[in-house]
PDB file of C-alpha atoms in Angstrom:
ATOM      1  CA  ASP A  17       5.398  10.770   9.724  1.00 96.00           C
ATOM      2  CA  ILE A  18       2.235  12.056   8.068  1.00 97.00           C
ATOM      3  CA  VAL A  19      -1.093  11.526   9.061  1.00 98.00           C
ATOM      4  CA  MET A  20      -3.434  10.656   5.987  1.00 98.00           C
ATOM      5  CA  THR A  21      -7.074  11.043   7.545  1.00 98.00           C
ATOM      6  CA  GLN A  22      -9.944   9.531   5.402  1.00 98.00           C
ATOM      7  CA  SER A  23     -13.807  10.979   5.331  1.00 95.00           C
ATOM      8  CA  PRO A  24     -16.218   9.233   5.503  1.00 97.00           C
ATOM      9  CA  ASP A  25     -15.166   5.755   7.199  1.00 97.00           C
ATOM     10  CA  SER A  26     -18.008   4.132   5.466  1.00 97.00           C
ATOM     11  CA  LEU A  27     -20.415   5.162   2.425  1.00 96.00           C
ATOM     12  CA  THR A  28     -23.556   3.967   0.727  1.00 97.00           C
ATOM     13  CA  VAL A  29     -24.519   4.762  -3.103  1.00 97.00           C
ATOM     14  CA  SER A  30     -27.405   4.189  -5.054  1.00 97.00           C
ATOM     15  CA  LEU A  31     -25.828   2.036  -8.752  1.00 97.00           C
ATOM     16  CA  GLY A  32     -24.801   4.869 -11.529  1.00 97.00           C
ATOM     17  CA  GLU A  33     -24.814   8.060  -8.404  1.00 97.00           C
ATOM     18  CA  ARG A  34     -21.340   9.483  -7.788  1.00 98.00           C
ATOM     19  CA  ALA A  35     -19.389   8.410  -4.691  1.00 98.00           C
ATOM     20  CA  THR A  36     -16.929  11.509  -3.069  1.00 98.00           C
ATOM     21  CA  ILE A  37     -14.136  10.128  -1.046  1.00 98.00           C
ATOM     22  CA  ASN A  38     -11.479  13.054   1.145  1.00 98.00           C
ATOM     23  CA  CYS A  39      -8.142  12.502   1.868  1.00 98.00           C
ATOM     24  CA  GLU A  40      -6.755  15.005   4.754  1.00 98.00           C
ATOM     25  CA  ALA A  41      -2.300  14.797   4.728  1.00 98.00           C
ATOM     26  CA  SER A  42      -1.078  16.106   8.224  1.00 98.00           C
ATOM     27  CA  GLN A  43       1.358  18.197   6.209  1.00 98.00           C
ATOM     28  CA  SER A  44       1.647  19.323   2.804  1.00 98.00           C
ATOM     29  CA  VAL A  45       2.703  16.020   0.178  1.00 98.00           C
ATOM     30  CA  PHE A  46       3.662  18.933  -2.769  1.00 98.00           C
ATOM     31  CA  TYR A  47       7.210  19.031  -4.026  1.00 97.00           C
ATOM     32  CA  ASN A  48       7.610  22.200  -5.329  1.00 95.00           C
ATOM     33  CA  SER A  49      10.510  21.584  -7.214  1.00 95.00           C
ATOM     34  CA  ASN A  50       8.746  19.507  -9.615  1.00 95.00           C
ATOM     35  CA  LYS A  51       5.146  20.791  -8.828  1.00 97.00           C
ATOM     36  CA  LYS A  52       4.239  17.139  -7.925  1.00 98.00           C
ATOM     37  CA  ASN A  53       1.825  16.247  -5.312  1.00 98.00           C
ATOM     38  CA  TYR A  54       2.814  12.625  -3.869  1.00 98.00           C
ATOM     39  CA  LEU A  55      -0.618  11.208  -3.138  1.00 98.00           C
ATOM     40  CA  ALA A  56      -1.841   7.509  -5.192  1.00 98.00           C
ATOM     41  CA  TRP A  57      -5.000   5.935  -4.836  1.00 98.00           C
ATOM     42  CA  PHE A  58      -5.478   2.295  -4.040  1.00 98.00           C
ATOM     43  CA  GLN A  59      -8.757   0.208  -4.304  1.00 98.00           C
ATOM     44  CA  HIS A  60      -9.136  -3.343  -2.172  1.00 97.00           C
ATOM     45  CA  LYS A  61     -11.444  -6.141  -2.939  1.00 95.00           C
ATOM     46  CA  PRO A  62     -10.846  -8.655   0.158  1.00 89.00           C
ATOM     47  CA  GLY A  63      -8.910 -11.752  -0.716  1.00 89.00           C
ATOM     48  CA  GLN A  64      -7.174  -9.868  -3.788  1.00 93.00           C
ATOM     49  CA  PRO A  65      -4.242  -7.358  -4.175  1.00 93.00           C
ATOM     50  CA  PRO A  66      -4.849  -3.633  -3.485  1.00 95.00           C
ATOM     51  CA  LYS A  67      -5.176  -2.113  -7.037  1.00 97.00           C
ATOM     52  CA  LEU A  68      -3.394   1.059  -7.817  1.00 98.00           C
ATOM     53  CA  LEU A  69      -5.989   3.949  -9.354  1.00 98.00           C
ATOM     54  CA  ILE A  70      -4.750   6.975  -9.385  1.00 98.00           C
ATOM     55  CA  TYR A  71      -0.926   8.399  -8.878  1.00 98.00           C
ATOM     56  CA  TRP A  72       0.240  11.953  -8.430  1.00 98.00           C
ATOM     57  CA  ALA A  73      -2.863  12.428  -7.342  1.00 98.00           C
ATOM     58  CA  SER A  74      -4.577  13.229 -10.498  1.00 98.00           C
ATOM     59  CA  THR A  75      -3.067  10.863 -13.136  1.00 98.00           C
ATOM     60  CA  ARG A  76      -5.218   7.821 -13.423  1.00 98.00           C
ATOM     61  CA  GLU A  77      -3.085   4.077 -13.944  1.00 97.00           C
ATOM     62  CA  SER A  78      -3.565   2.664 -17.286  1.00 96.00           C
ATOM     63  CA  GLY A  79      -6.417   0.298 -17.434  1.00 96.00           C
ATOM     64  CA  VAL A  80      -8.340   2.290 -14.830  1.00 98.00           C
ATOM     65  CA  PRO A  81     -12.240   2.942 -15.743  1.00 97.00           C
ATOM     66  CA  ASP A  82     -12.188   6.834 -16.549  1.00 96.00           C
ATOM     67  CA  ARG A  83     -15.363   7.087 -13.728  1.00 98.00           C
ATOM     68  CA  PHE A  84     -12.735   7.361 -11.334  1.00 98.00           C
ATOM     69  CA  SER A  85     -10.899  10.501 -11.196  1.00 98.00           C
ATOM     70  CA  GLY A  86      -8.545  12.088  -8.345  1.00 98.00           C
ATOM     71  CA  SER A  87      -8.128  15.794  -7.475  1.00 98.00           C
ATOM     72  CA  GLY A  88      -7.075  18.071  -4.704  1.00 98.00           C
ATOM     73  CA  SER A  89      -3.558  19.821  -3.694  1.00 98.00           C
ATOM     74  CA  GLY A  90      -1.686  20.439  -0.959  1.00 98.00           C
ATOM     75  CA  THR A  91      -3.079  18.448   1.874  1.00 98.00           C
ATOM     76  CA  ASP A  92      -6.556  17.816   0.969  1.00 98.00           C
ATOM     77  CA  PHE A  93      -7.198  15.121  -1.946  1.00 98.00           C
ATOM     78  CA  THR A  94     -10.396  13.634  -3.280  1.00 98.00           C
ATOM     79  CA  LEU A  95     -11.342  10.385  -5.095  1.00 98.00           C
ATOM     80  CA  THR A  96     -14.095  10.750  -7.110  1.00 98.00           C
ATOM     81  CA  ILE A  97     -15.910   7.736  -8.714  1.00 98.00           C
ATOM     82  CA  ASP A  98     -18.825   8.306 -10.857  1.00 98.00           C
ATOM     83  CA  ASN A  99     -21.843   6.195 -12.299  1.00 97.00           C
ATOM     84  CA  VAL A 100     -20.915   3.905  -9.272  1.00 98.00           C
ATOM     85  CA  GLN A 101     -20.935   0.086 -10.508  1.00 97.00           C
ATOM     86  CA  ALA A 102     -21.677  -2.703  -8.851  1.00 97.00           C
ATOM     87  CA  GLU A 103     -17.552  -4.136  -9.016  1.00 97.00           C
ATOM     88  CA  ASP A 104     -16.923  -0.692  -6.978  1.00 98.00           C
ATOM     89  CA  VAL A 105     -17.491  -1.905  -3.705  1.00 98.00           C
ATOM     90  CA  ALA A 106     -14.289  -2.074  -2.120  1.00 98.00           C
ATOM     91  CA  PHE A 107     -12.400  -0.084   0.491  1.00 97.00           C
ATOM     92  CA  TYR A 108     -10.311   2.719  -0.522  1.00 98.00           C
ATOM     93  CA  TYR A 109      -7.034   4.121   0.736  1.00 98.00           C
ATOM     94  CA  CYS A 110      -4.906   7.315  -0.098  1.00 98.00           C
ATOM     95  CA  GLN A 111      -0.949   7.106   0.742  1.00 98.00           C
ATOM     96  CA  GLN A 112       1.219   9.703   0.385  1.00 98.00           C
ATOM     97  CA  TYR A 113       4.886   8.856  -0.567  1.00 98.00           C
ATOM     98  CA  TYR A 114       6.247  12.195   0.340  1.00 98.00           C
ATOM     99  CA  ASN A 115       8.802  11.063   2.524  1.00 96.00           C
ATOM    100  CA  THR A 116       9.427   7.931   4.217  1.00 96.00           C
ATOM    101  CA  PRO A 117       7.611   6.055   5.957  1.00 97.00           C
ATOM    102  CA  PRO A 118       4.986   6.442   3.105  1.00 98.00           C
ATOM    103  CA  THR A 119       1.720   6.372   5.434  1.00 98.00           C
ATOM    104  CA  PHE A 120      -2.183   5.538   4.302  1.00 98.00           C
ATOM    105  CA  GLY A 121      -5.336   6.624   5.054  1.00 98.00           C
ATOM    106  CA  GLN A 122      -7.519   4.382   7.293  1.00 97.00           C
ATOM    107  CA  GLY A 123     -10.140   3.101   4.379  1.00 97.00           C
ATOM    108  CA  THR A 124     -13.381   4.079   3.549  1.00 98.00           C
ATOM    109  CA  LYS A 125     -15.958   1.027   2.552  1.00 97.00           C
ATOM    110  CA  VAL A 126     -18.121   1.660  -0.239  1.00 98.00           C
ATOM    111  CA  GLN A 127     -20.759  -0.067  -0.460  1.00 97.00           C
ATOM    112  CA  ILE A 128     -24.407  -0.294  -2.864  1.00 96.00           C
ATOM    113  CA  LYS A 129     -27.696   0.887  -1.620  1.00 93.00           C
TER     114      LYS A 129
ATOM    115  CA  GLN B 255       3.994  -8.708 -16.546  1.00 91.00           C
ATOM    116  CA  VAL B 256       5.672  -8.574 -12.739  1.00 95.00           C
ATOM    117  CA  GLN B 257       3.778 -10.852 -10.401  1.00 96.00           C
ATOM    118  CA  LEU B 258       4.644 -11.409  -6.363  1.00 97.00           C
ATOM    119  CA  GLU B 259       3.354 -14.010  -4.027  1.00 97.00           C
ATOM    120  CA  GLU B 260       4.334 -14.095  -0.488  1.00 98.00           C
ATOM    121  CA  SER B 261       4.690 -17.270   1.069  1.00 97.00           C
ATOM    122  CA  GLY B 262       5.350 -18.624   4.908  1.00 94.00           C
ATOM    123  CA  PRO B 263       3.942 -19.994   8.388  1.00 95.00           C
ATOM    124  CA  GLY B 264       0.398 -18.899   8.674  1.00 94.00           C
ATOM    125  CA  LEU B 265       0.904 -19.022  12.703  1.00 97.00           C
ATOM    126  CA  VAL B 266       4.108 -17.924  14.640  1.00 97.00           C
ATOM    127  CA  LYS B 267       4.235 -18.426  18.526  1.00 97.00           C
ATOM    128  CA  SER B 268       4.431 -15.261  20.538  1.00 96.00           C
ATOM    129  CA  THR B 269       8.063 -14.098  21.536  1.00 96.00           C
ATOM    130  CA  GLN B 270       9.443 -15.809  18.402  1.00 97.00           C
ATOM    131  CA  THR B 271      10.517 -14.895  14.860  1.00 97.00           C
ATOM    132  CA  LEU B 272       8.256 -14.350  11.888  1.00 97.00           C
ATOM    133  CA  SER B 273       9.942 -15.202   8.329  1.00 98.00           C
ATOM    134  CA  LEU B 274       8.033 -14.641   5.300  1.00 98.00           C
ATOM    135  CA  THR B 275       9.737 -14.623   1.560  1.00 98.00           C
ATOM    136  CA  CYS B 276       8.084 -12.799  -1.486  1.00 98.00           C
ATOM    137  CA  THR B 277       9.071 -14.291  -5.024  1.00 98.00           C
ATOM    138  CA  VAL B 278       8.931 -12.140  -8.095  1.00 97.00           C
ATOM    139  CA  SER B 279       8.073 -13.349 -11.597  1.00 96.00           C
ATOM    140  CA  GLY B 280       8.384 -11.706 -14.935  1.00 94.00           C
ATOM    141  CA  GLY B 281      10.683  -9.375 -13.940  1.00 92.00           C
ATOM    142  CA  SER B 282      14.385  -9.682 -11.860  1.00 92.00           C
ATOM    143  CA  ILE B 283      15.396  -7.844  -8.776  1.00 93.00           C
ATOM    144  CA  SER B 284      18.189  -6.992  -8.989  1.00 90.00           C
ATOM    145  CA  SER B 285      17.978  -4.623 -12.043  1.00 84.00           C
ATOM    146  CA  GLY B 286      16.231  -1.430 -12.459  1.00 83.00           C
ATOM    147  CA  ASN B 287      15.047   1.174 -10.056  1.00 89.00           C
ATOM    148  CA  TYR B 288      12.679  -0.783  -8.266  1.00 95.00           C
ATOM    149  CA  TYR B 289      12.286  -1.280  -4.690  1.00 96.00           C
ATOM    150  CA  TRP B 290      10.547  -4.140  -2.885  1.00 97.00           C
ATOM    151  CA  THR B 291       8.313  -3.739   0.437  1.00 98.00           C
ATOM    152  CA  TRP B 292       6.513  -5.167   2.966  1.00 98.00           C
ATOM    153  CA  ILE B 293       3.645  -3.914   4.002  1.00 98.00           C
ATOM    154  CA  ARG B 294       0.846  -5.052   6.386  1.00 98.00           C
ATOM    155  CA  GLN B 295      -3.018  -4.402   7.010  1.00 96.00           C
ATOM    156  CA  THR B 296      -3.907  -5.087  10.611  1.00 91.00           C
ATOM    157  CA  ALA B 297      -7.578  -6.709  11.416  1.00 88.00           C
ATOM    158  CA  ALA B 298      -8.685  -3.277  11.856  1.00 89.00           C
ATOM    159  CA  ARG B 299      -8.121  -2.554   8.066  1.00 91.00           C
ATOM    160  CA  ARG B 300      -5.036  -0.088   8.944  1.00 93.00           C
ATOM    161  CA  LEU B 301      -1.676  -0.709   6.777  1.00 96.00           C
ATOM    162  CA  GLU B 302       1.285   0.154   7.877  1.00 97.00           C
ATOM    163  CA  TRP B 303       4.704   0.279   5.420  1.00 98.00           C
ATOM    164  CA  LEU B 304       7.263  -2.057   7.216  1.00 98.00           C
ATOM    165  CA  GLY B 305      10.592  -1.376   5.241  1.00 97.00           C
ATOM    166  CA  ARG B 306      11.683  -1.697   1.531  1.00 97.00           C
ATOM    167  CA  ILE B 307      15.082  -2.974   0.141  1.00 96.00           C
ATOM    168  CA  SER B 308      16.533  -1.676  -3.024  1.00 95.00           C
ATOM    169  CA  PRO B 309      18.326  -4.003  -5.942  1.00 93.00           C
ATOM    170  CA  SER B 310      21.324  -3.656  -4.509  1.00 91.00           C
ATOM    171  CA  GLY B 311      19.980  -5.200  -0.937  1.00 92.00           C
ATOM    172  CA  SER B 312      20.385  -1.515   1.006  1.00 94.00           C
ATOM    173  CA  PRO B 313      17.560  -2.017   3.168  1.00 96.00           C
ATOM    174  CA  THR B 314      15.235   0.711   5.010  1.00 97.00           C
ATOM    175  CA  TYR B 315      12.782   0.262   8.079  1.00 97.00           C
ATOM    176  CA  ASN B 316       9.984   1.916   9.560  1.00 97.00           C
ATOM    177  CA  PRO B 317      11.460   2.999  13.018  1.00 95.00           C
ATOM    178  CA  SER B 318       8.218   1.860  14.491  1.00 94.00           C
ATOM    179  CA  LEU B 319       9.406  -1.476  14.427  1.00 94.00           C
ATOM    180  CA  ASN B 320      11.729  -0.685  17.178  1.00 86.00           C
ATOM    181  CA  ASN B 321      14.544  -2.730  15.104  1.00 90.00           C
ATOM    182  CA  ARG B 322      12.854  -5.900  14.988  1.00 96.00           C
ATOM    183  CA  ILE B 323      13.041  -5.948  11.684  1.00 97.00           C
ATOM    184  CA  THR B 324      15.379  -7.641   8.798  1.00 97.00           C
ATOM    185  CA  MET B 325      15.201  -7.934   5.349  1.00 97.00           C
ATOM    186  CA  SER B 326      16.972  -9.696   2.547  1.00 97.00           C
ATOM    187  CA  LEU B 327      17.111 -10.043  -0.948  1.00 96.00           C
ATOM    188  CA  ASP B 328      18.160 -13.321  -2.936  1.00 95.00           C
ATOM    189  CA  SER B 329      18.696 -12.226  -6.381  1.00 93.00           C
ATOM    190  CA  SER B 330      19.543 -16.200  -7.448  1.00 94.00           C
ATOM    191  CA  ARG B 331      16.231 -16.992  -6.755  1.00 96.00           C
ATOM    192  CA  ASN B 332      14.477 -13.995  -7.034  1.00 96.00           C
ATOM    193  CA  GLN B 333      13.468 -13.379  -4.014  1.00 97.00           C
ATOM    194  CA  PHE B 334      13.103 -11.107  -0.798  1.00 98.00           C
ATOM    195  CA  SER B 335      12.727 -11.798   2.453  1.00 98.00           C
ATOM    196  CA  LEU B 336      11.019 -10.553   5.587  1.00 98.00           C
ATOM    197  CA  THR B 337      12.053 -11.544   8.901  1.00 98.00           C
ATOM    198  CA  LEU B 338      10.351  -9.727  12.469  1.00 98.00           C
ATOM    199  CA  ARG B 339      12.002 -11.004  15.547  1.00 97.00           C
ATOM    200  CA  SER B 340      10.129 -11.011  18.777  1.00 97.00           C
ATOM    201  CA  VAL B 341       6.404 -10.801  17.738  1.00 97.00           C
ATOM    202  CA  THR B 342       3.116  -9.966  19.877  1.00 96.00           C
ATOM    203  CA  ALA B 343      -0.494 -10.301  18.820  1.00 96.00           C
ATOM    204  CA  ALA B 344      -0.022  -6.850  17.591  1.00 95.00           C
ATOM    205  CA  ASP B 345       1.978  -8.459  14.555  1.00 97.00           C
ATOM    206  CA  SER B 346      -0.762 -10.227  13.703  1.00 97.00           C
ATOM    207  CA  ALA B 347      -1.960  -9.139  10.254  1.00 97.00           C
ATOM    208  CA  PHE B 348      -2.211  -9.789   6.266  1.00 97.00           C
ATOM    209  CA  TYR B 349       1.743  -9.516   4.774  1.00 98.00           C
ATOM    210  CA  PHE B 350       1.815  -8.082   1.255  1.00 98.00           C
ATOM    211  CA  CYS B 351       4.839  -7.686  -0.639  1.00 98.00           C
ATOM    212  CA  ALA B 352       4.969  -4.836  -3.037  1.00 98.00           C
ATOM    213  CA  ARG B 353       6.880  -3.162  -5.540  1.00 97.00           C
ATOM    214  CA  ALA B 354       7.859   0.442  -5.521  1.00 96.00           C
ATOM    215  CA  GLY B 355       8.864   3.028  -8.581  1.00 93.00           C
ATOM    216  CA  GLY B 356      12.072   5.146  -6.150  1.00 92.00           C
ATOM    217  CA  ILE B 357      12.267   5.551  -2.795  1.00 93.00           C
ATOM    218  CA  LEU B 358       9.433   8.179  -3.212  1.00 94.00           C
ATOM    219  CA  SER B 359       6.630   5.998  -4.974  1.00 95.00           C
ATOM    220  CA  TRP B 360       3.049   4.260  -4.856  1.00 97.00           C
ATOM    221  CA  PHE B 361       3.190   0.813  -4.783  1.00 97.00           C
ATOM    222  CA  ASP B 362       2.343  -1.514  -7.827  1.00 95.00           C
ATOM    223  CA  PRO B 363       2.139  -4.550  -7.788  1.00 97.00           C
ATOM    224  CA  TRP B 364       1.058  -6.356  -4.946  1.00 97.00           C
ATOM    225  CA  GLY B 365       0.965  -9.586  -3.905  1.00 97.00           C
ATOM    226  CA  GLN B 366      -2.106 -11.797  -2.566  1.00 95.00           C
ATOM    227  CA  GLY B 367      -1.143 -11.370   0.400  1.00 96.00           C
ATOM    228  CA  THR B 368      -0.553 -13.552   3.446  1.00 97.00           C
ATOM    229  CA  LEU B 369      -2.140 -14.128   6.823  1.00 97.00           C
ATOM    230  CA  VAL B 370       0.083 -14.515   9.692  1.00 98.00           C
ATOM    231  CA  THR B 371      -1.399 -15.109  13.324  1.00 97.00           C
ATOM    232  CA  VAL B 372       0.578 -14.821  16.283  1.00 97.00           C
ATOM    233  CA  SER B 373      -0.435 -17.239  19.284  1.00 95.00           C
ATOM    234  CA  SER B 374       0.347 -16.723  22.543  1.00 88.00           C
TER     235      SER B 374
END
């Protein structure tokens, strides 16, 4: 199985600042055949369903605010939240869908200072 | 808009069988190229993919479950189900159903999740 490791485990930022979450895969999740990275990002607030934010490592899901952006390739990826808002307090997970079983990072908790 | 909702007992005794159902509304589970999936979240907030079932009812399971899992599709009720046998405390978790866009895909949308506790 591909192991996904996120850092940090927890992050505290001030309103309006930038939050950066890293995700490292134990092997590349890039397919040469279609030049795509098989990596997604989710936001999870307790009591709610997890919400898809980003797929193909950098494609923002419809309706997701443009302050959320994804970047990276191969084994190293980043989720950036610019101008953090109070409603962004949540857990964030990366997920690889390069092969079966799909696997998730351990999650990063984002809090407001 | 497709919505998913999990249902089933919240408490299961150790060594017994856990059974959950996911009801899908807003779209047919037997048409299209979507795969229907079960994922669980442990107390440590770790997410684990349990398995998926194709629109035609063909399942794929996570080998980590050691052949304890069965998934099935009920097209007439637009539901799919999860059965997990010989449960232990380690199977206590929030169980989510979700839709995947294919065999290699992200998950969207997800159900609200249902908490299952395994008691001794």
